[in-house]
Amino acid sequence: MLSIGCHLSSSKGYLNMGKDAVKINANTFQFFTRNPRGSKARALDMADIEDYLVFAAAHKINRILAHAPYTLNACSADDSVREFAHLTMADDLNRLEHTPGNCYNFHPGSHVGQGAETGISYISNLLNDILKPEQHTTVLLETMSGKGSEVGRSFEELREILDRVTLTDHIGVCLDTCHVWDGGYDIAGHLDEVLTQFDKLIGLNRLKAIHLNDSMNGLGSHKDRHAKIGEGCIGAEALIRVVNHPALKELPFYLETPNELEGYAREIKLFREAYLGK
């Protein structure tokens, strides 16, 4: 069965996110662990989590994806900014132990003029510090579009980070279709070749999730502007091929398109009807 969902608001708690997912025929979802543009996290409501776990089991919701706030920069030149990333990510991973077996996605960060090598070193050092052998959450590096001084703009940069992380079983990659397209990887015209390159450099076994987005901009634009499915430069047909690709079709897909629930429901319906693995 196709595992597909969208980004949902966590402001009303886990159970309501689960109920919203079911309303739009989703069987997974993504959510921010805390204010995406700030630092505050809601206190955990253990009763809500217990109710959600029961609801999720009954409705076959699985492999949900937590997303770190955008304010994190694990490779900043500012010591205090890197410390904030360290504390926030460590706290998020502790909180996620209450919903074990899922993933935690983060943007690697921007090296702000220090150079990619320095940024990669900072990121891998942070991961080696916060990852614990006993944790039940897999941390995912997100592919980036190459805007500004972003680290993770290429498969090579992600591989460099992964190669330096000791607890390899706790780390993976989330591929964002808009980001890789904007980064110069032609997933519309040469999907097989892009995935072959990913496998050679990183390994498809490391790929744990897909952010399923169209792009407002052309190939290699380095812009990072998501579009609704079929309204961007990648196109619906190409993204349907992504969902149906033999190397990807068993992964969970998360829509981050500029939509409300009704729009997400239409996009989920589109992909379910086009899915060949029914």
Coordinates of C-alpha atoms in Angstrom, one line a residue:
M1 CA 0.0 0.0 0.0
L2 CA 1.2 3.5 -0.8
S3 CA 2.4 5.3 2.3
I4 CA 1.5 8.9 1.8
G5 CA 0.6 11.9 3.9
C6 CA 1.3 15.6 4.2
H7 CA 2.6 18.2 6.7
L8 CA 0.1 18.8 9.5
S9 CA -0.1 21.3 12.3
S10 CA 1.1 19.9 15.6
S11 CA -0.6 22.7 17.6
K12 CA -3.6 20.5 18.5
G13 CA -1.6 17.4 19.5
Y14 CA -0.8 14.0 18.1
L15 CA -4.4 12.6 18.2
N16 CA -5.8 15.5 16.1
M17 CA -3.0 15.1 13.6
G18 CA -3.9 11.5 13.3
K19 CA -7.6 12.3 12.8
D20 CA -6.8 14.9 10.2
A21 CA -4.6 12.4 8.3
V22 CA -7.5 9.9 8.2
K23 CA -9.9 12.6 6.9
I24 CA -7.8 13.1 3.8
N25 CA -7.0 9.4 3.3
A26 CA -3.4 9.6 4.5
N27 CA -1.7 6.9 6.4
T28 CA 1.3 8.9 7.5
F29 CA 2.1 12.6 8.2
Q30 CA 4.9 15.0 9.0
F31 CA 4.8 17.7 11.7
F32 CA 7.1 20.3 13.3
T33 CA 8.5 19.3 16.7
R34 CA 8.2 22.9 17.8
N35 CA 7.7 26.5 16.5
P36 CA 9.3 26.2 13.0
R37 CA 10.6 29.8 13.2
G38 CA 11.4 29.8 16.9
S39 CA 12.5 27.6 19.7
K40 CA 9.6 26.8 21.9
A41 CA 8.1 23.3 22.1
R42 CA 4.8 22.4 23.7
A43 CA 4.8 20.4 26.8
L44 CA 4.2 16.7 26.0
D45 CA 0.7 15.6 26.7
M46 CA 1.2 11.9 27.6
A47 CA -2.5 11.1 27.6
D48 CA -2.8 12.6 24.0
I49 CA 0.2 10.5 22.9
E50 CA -1.3 7.3 24.4
D51 CA -4.6 8.0 22.7
Y52 CA -2.8 8.7 19.4
L53 CA -0.9 5.5 19.5
V54 CA -4.1 3.5 19.9
F55 CA -5.7 5.5 17.1
A56 CA -2.7 5.1 14.8
A57 CA -2.7 1.4 15.3
A58 CA -6.4 1.1 14.5
H59 CA -6.1 3.2 11.4
K60 CA -2.7 1.8 10.2
I61 CA -0.8 5.1 10.5
N62 CA 2.9 4.5 10.5
R63 CA 6.3 5.9 9.9
I64 CA 5.4 9.5 10.8
L65 CA 8.1 12.1 10.2
A66 CA 9.1 14.8 12.7
H67 CA 10.7 17.9 11.2
A68 CA 13.2 20.1 13.1
P69 CA 12.5 23.9 13.2
Y70 CA 14.0 26.0 10.4
T71 CA 15.9 28.1 13.0
L72 CA 18.5 25.3 13.5
N73 CA 21.9 25.8 11.9
A74 CA 24.2 23.0 13.0
C75 CA 27.1 24.5 11.0
S76 CA 26.9 28.2 11.9
A77 CA 30.0 30.3 12.5
D78 CA 28.4 31.4 15.7
D79 CA 29.1 29.1 18.7
S80 CA 25.7 30.0 20.4
V81 CA 23.8 29.1 17.2
R82 CA 25.4 25.7 17.0
E83 CA 24.8 25.2 20.7
F84 CA 21.1 26.0 20.2
A85 CA 21.0 23.4 17.4
H86 CA 22.7 20.9 19.7
L87 CA 20.3 21.4 22.6
T88 CA 17.2 21.5 20.4
M89 CA 17.9 18.4 18.5
A90 CA 18.9 16.4 21.6
D91 CA 15.7 17.5 23.3
D92 CA 13.6 16.6 20.2
L93 CA 15.1 13.1 20.1
N94 CA 14.3 12.6 23.8
R95 CA 10.7 13.7 23.2
L96 CA 10.4 11.4 20.2
E97 CA 11.2 8.4 22.3
H98 CA 7.5 8.5 23.3
T99 CA 6.5 7.7 19.7
P100 CA 9.3 5.2 18.8
G101 CA 10.2 3.8 15.5
N102 CA 9.8 7.0 13.4
C103 CA 12.1 9.5 11.8
Y104 CA 13.4 13.0 12.5
N105 CA 14.3 15.2 9.6
F106 CA 16.5 18.4 9.6
H107 CA 18.1 20.8 7.2
P108 CA 21.9 20.4 7.6
G109 CA 22.4 24.1 7.7
S110 CA 24.4 26.9 6.1
H111 CA 28.2 27.3 6.5
V112 CA 27.9 31.1 6.1
G113 CA 31.2 31.6 4.3
Q114 CA 33.3 29.1 6.3
G115 CA 33.3 26.6 3.4
A116 CA 31.5 23.3 3.0
E117 CA 34.2 21.3 4.6
T118 CA 34.0 23.2 7.8
G119 CA 30.2 23.0 7.7
I120 CA 30.3 19.2 7.2
S121 CA 32.7 18.8 10.1
Y122 CA 30.4 20.8 12.4
I123 CA 27.3 18.8 11.4
S124 CA 28.9 15.4 11.7
N125 CA 30.4 16.3 15.1
L126 CA 27.0 17.4 16.4
L127 CA 25.4 14.1 15.2
N128 CA 28.1 12.0 16.8
D129 CA 27.4 13.9 20.1
I130 CA 23.6 13.6 20.1
L131 CA 23.0 10.2 18.6
K132 CA 22.6 7.4 21.2
P133 CA 22.8 3.7 20.7
E134 CA 19.6 3.1 22.6
Q135 CA 17.4 5.6 20.7
H136 CA 14.5 4.5 18.5
T137 CA 14.3 7.4 16.1
T138 CA 16.3 7.6 12.8
V139 CA 17.7 11.0 12.0
L140 CA 17.5 12.2 8.4
L141 CA 19.6 14.7 6.5
E142 CA 17.4 16.5 4.0
T143 CA 18.6 17.1 0.4
M144 CA 18.9 20.8 -0.1
S145 CA 18.5 23.1 -3.2
G146 CA 21.9 24.9 -2.9
K147 CA 20.5 28.3 -1.9
G148 CA 23.1 30.5 -0.5
S149 CA 25.7 28.6 1.5
E150 CA 23.6 25.6 2.3
V151 CA 25.3 22.3 3.1
G152 CA 23.7 19.2 1.5
R153 CA 23.3 20.7 -2.0
S154 CA 24.8 17.6 -3.5
F155 CA 24.8 13.9 -2.9
E156 CA 28.6 14.2 -2.4
E157 CA 28.2 16.6 0.6
L158 CA 25.6 14.4 2.2
R159 CA 27.9 11.4 1.8
E160 CA 30.7 13.2 3.5
I161 CA 28.5 13.8 6.5
L162 CA 27.2 10.3 6.6
D163 CA 30.7 8.9 6.3
R164 CA 31.8 10.7 9.5
V165 CA 28.8 9.5 11.7
T166 CA 29.6 6.6 13.9
L167 CA 26.1 5.3 14.7
T168 CA 25.3 4.5 11.0
D169 CA 22.1 2.7 11.9
H170 CA 20.6 5.9 13.3
I171 CA 21.1 8.1 10.3
G172 CA 19.7 8.4 6.8
V173 CA 18.4 10.8 4.1
C174 CA 15.1 12.4 3.2
L175 CA 15.0 13.3 -0.5
D176 CA 13.0 16.4 -1.3
T177 CA 11.9 16.4 -5.0
C178 CA 11.7 20.2 -5.2
H179 CA 15.2 20.6 -3.6
V180 CA 17.0 18.1 -5.8
W181 CA 15.4 19.5 -8.9
D182 CA 16.3 23.0 -7.9
G183 CA 19.8 21.6 -7.0
G184 CA 20.3 20.4 -10.6
Y185 CA 19.2 16.8 -10.5
D186 CA 16.8 16.1 -13.4
I187 CA 14.3 13.8 -11.7
A188 CA 11.7 14.7 -14.5
G189 CA 13.8 13.6 -17.5
H190 CA 16.4 11.3 -15.9
L191 CA 15.0 9.8 -12.8
D192 CA 16.8 6.5 -13.2
E193 CA 20.2 8.2 -13.7
V194 CA 19.7 10.4 -10.6
L195 CA 18.8 7.4 -8.4
T196 CA 21.8 5.4 -9.8
Q197 CA 24.0 8.3 -8.8
F198 CA 22.4 8.5 -5.4
D199 CA 22.9 4.8 -4.9
K200 CA 26.5 5.0 -6.0
L201 CA 27.4 7.9 -3.7
I202 CA 25.1 7.4 -0.7
G203 CA 23.3 4.1 -1.1
L204 CA 19.5 3.7 -1.6
N205 CA 19.4 1.8 1.7
R206 CA 20.1 5.1 3.4
L207 CA 17.0 6.7 1.8
K208 CA 14.2 6.6 4.3
A209 CA 11.6 9.2 3.2
I210 CA 10.6 11.4 0.3
H211 CA 9.3 15.0 0.5
L212 CA 6.9 15.0 -2.5
N213 CA 6.8 18.6 -3.9
D214 CA 6.6 20.3 -7.3
S215 CA 8.9 23.3 -7.9
M216 CA 8.0 26.9 -8.9
N217 CA 11.4 27.2 -10.5
G218 CA 13.4 25.5 -13.3
L219 CA 16.1 22.8 -13.1
G220 CA 19.2 24.0 -11.2
S221 CA 17.6 27.3 -10.1
H222 CA 18.8 26.9 -6.4
K223 CA 15.6 28.6 -5.3
D224 CA 13.6 26.3 -3.0
R225 CA 10.0 27.3 -3.8
H226 CA 7.5 24.5 -3.5
A227 CA 4.5 24.3 -5.9
K228 CA 1.3 22.3 -5.8
I229 CA 1.5 19.0 -7.7
G230 CA 1.2 19.6 -11.4
E231 CA 1.5 23.4 -11.1
G232 CA 5.2 23.6 -11.1
C233 CA 8.2 22.9 -13.4
I234 CA 8.6 19.2 -12.4
G235 CA 5.0 18.2 -13.2
A236 CA 2.5 15.7 -12.0
E237 CA 3.6 12.9 -14.5
A238 CA 7.2 13.1 -13.3
L239 CA 6.2 13.0 -9.7
I240 CA 3.9 10.0 -10.3
R241 CA 6.9 8.2 -11.8
V242 CA 8.8 9.0 -8.6
V243 CA 6.0 7.4 -6.5
N244 CA 6.0 4.3 -8.7
H245 CA 9.7 3.9 -9.1
P246 CA 10.7 0.4 -7.9
A247 CA 13.5 1.8 -5.8
L248 CA 11.2 4.3 -4.1
K249 CA 7.6 3.0 -4.0
E250 CA 7.8 1.3 -0.6
L251 CA 9.1 4.5 1.1
P252 CA 6.8 7.0 2.9
F253 CA 6.0 10.1 0.9
Y254 CA 5.2 13.5 2.6
L255 CA 3.5 16.4 0.7
E256 CA 4.8 19.8 1.6
T257 CA 2.9 21.7 -1.1
P258 CA 1.3 25.0 -0.4
N259 CA -2.1 23.6 0.5
E260 CA -4.8 23.3 3.1
L261 CA -6.3 19.9 4.0
E262 CA -8.7 19.9 1.0
G263 CA -5.8 20.5 -1.4
Y264 CA -3.8 17.7 0.2
A265 CA -6.7 15.4 -0.1
R266 CA -6.9 16.0 -3.8
E267 CA -3.1 15.4 -4.2
I268 CA -3.2 12.2 -2.1
K269 CA -6.2 11.0 -4.3
L270 CA -4.1 11.7 -7.4
F271 CA -1.2 9.6 -6.2
R272 CA -3.3 6.8 -4.9
E273 CA -5.2 6.4 -8.2
A274 CA -1.9 6.4 -10.1
Y275 CA 0.0 4.1 -7.8
L276 CA 0.9 0.8 -9.4
G277 CA 1.6 -1.2 -6.2
K278 CA -2.0 -1.6 -5.1

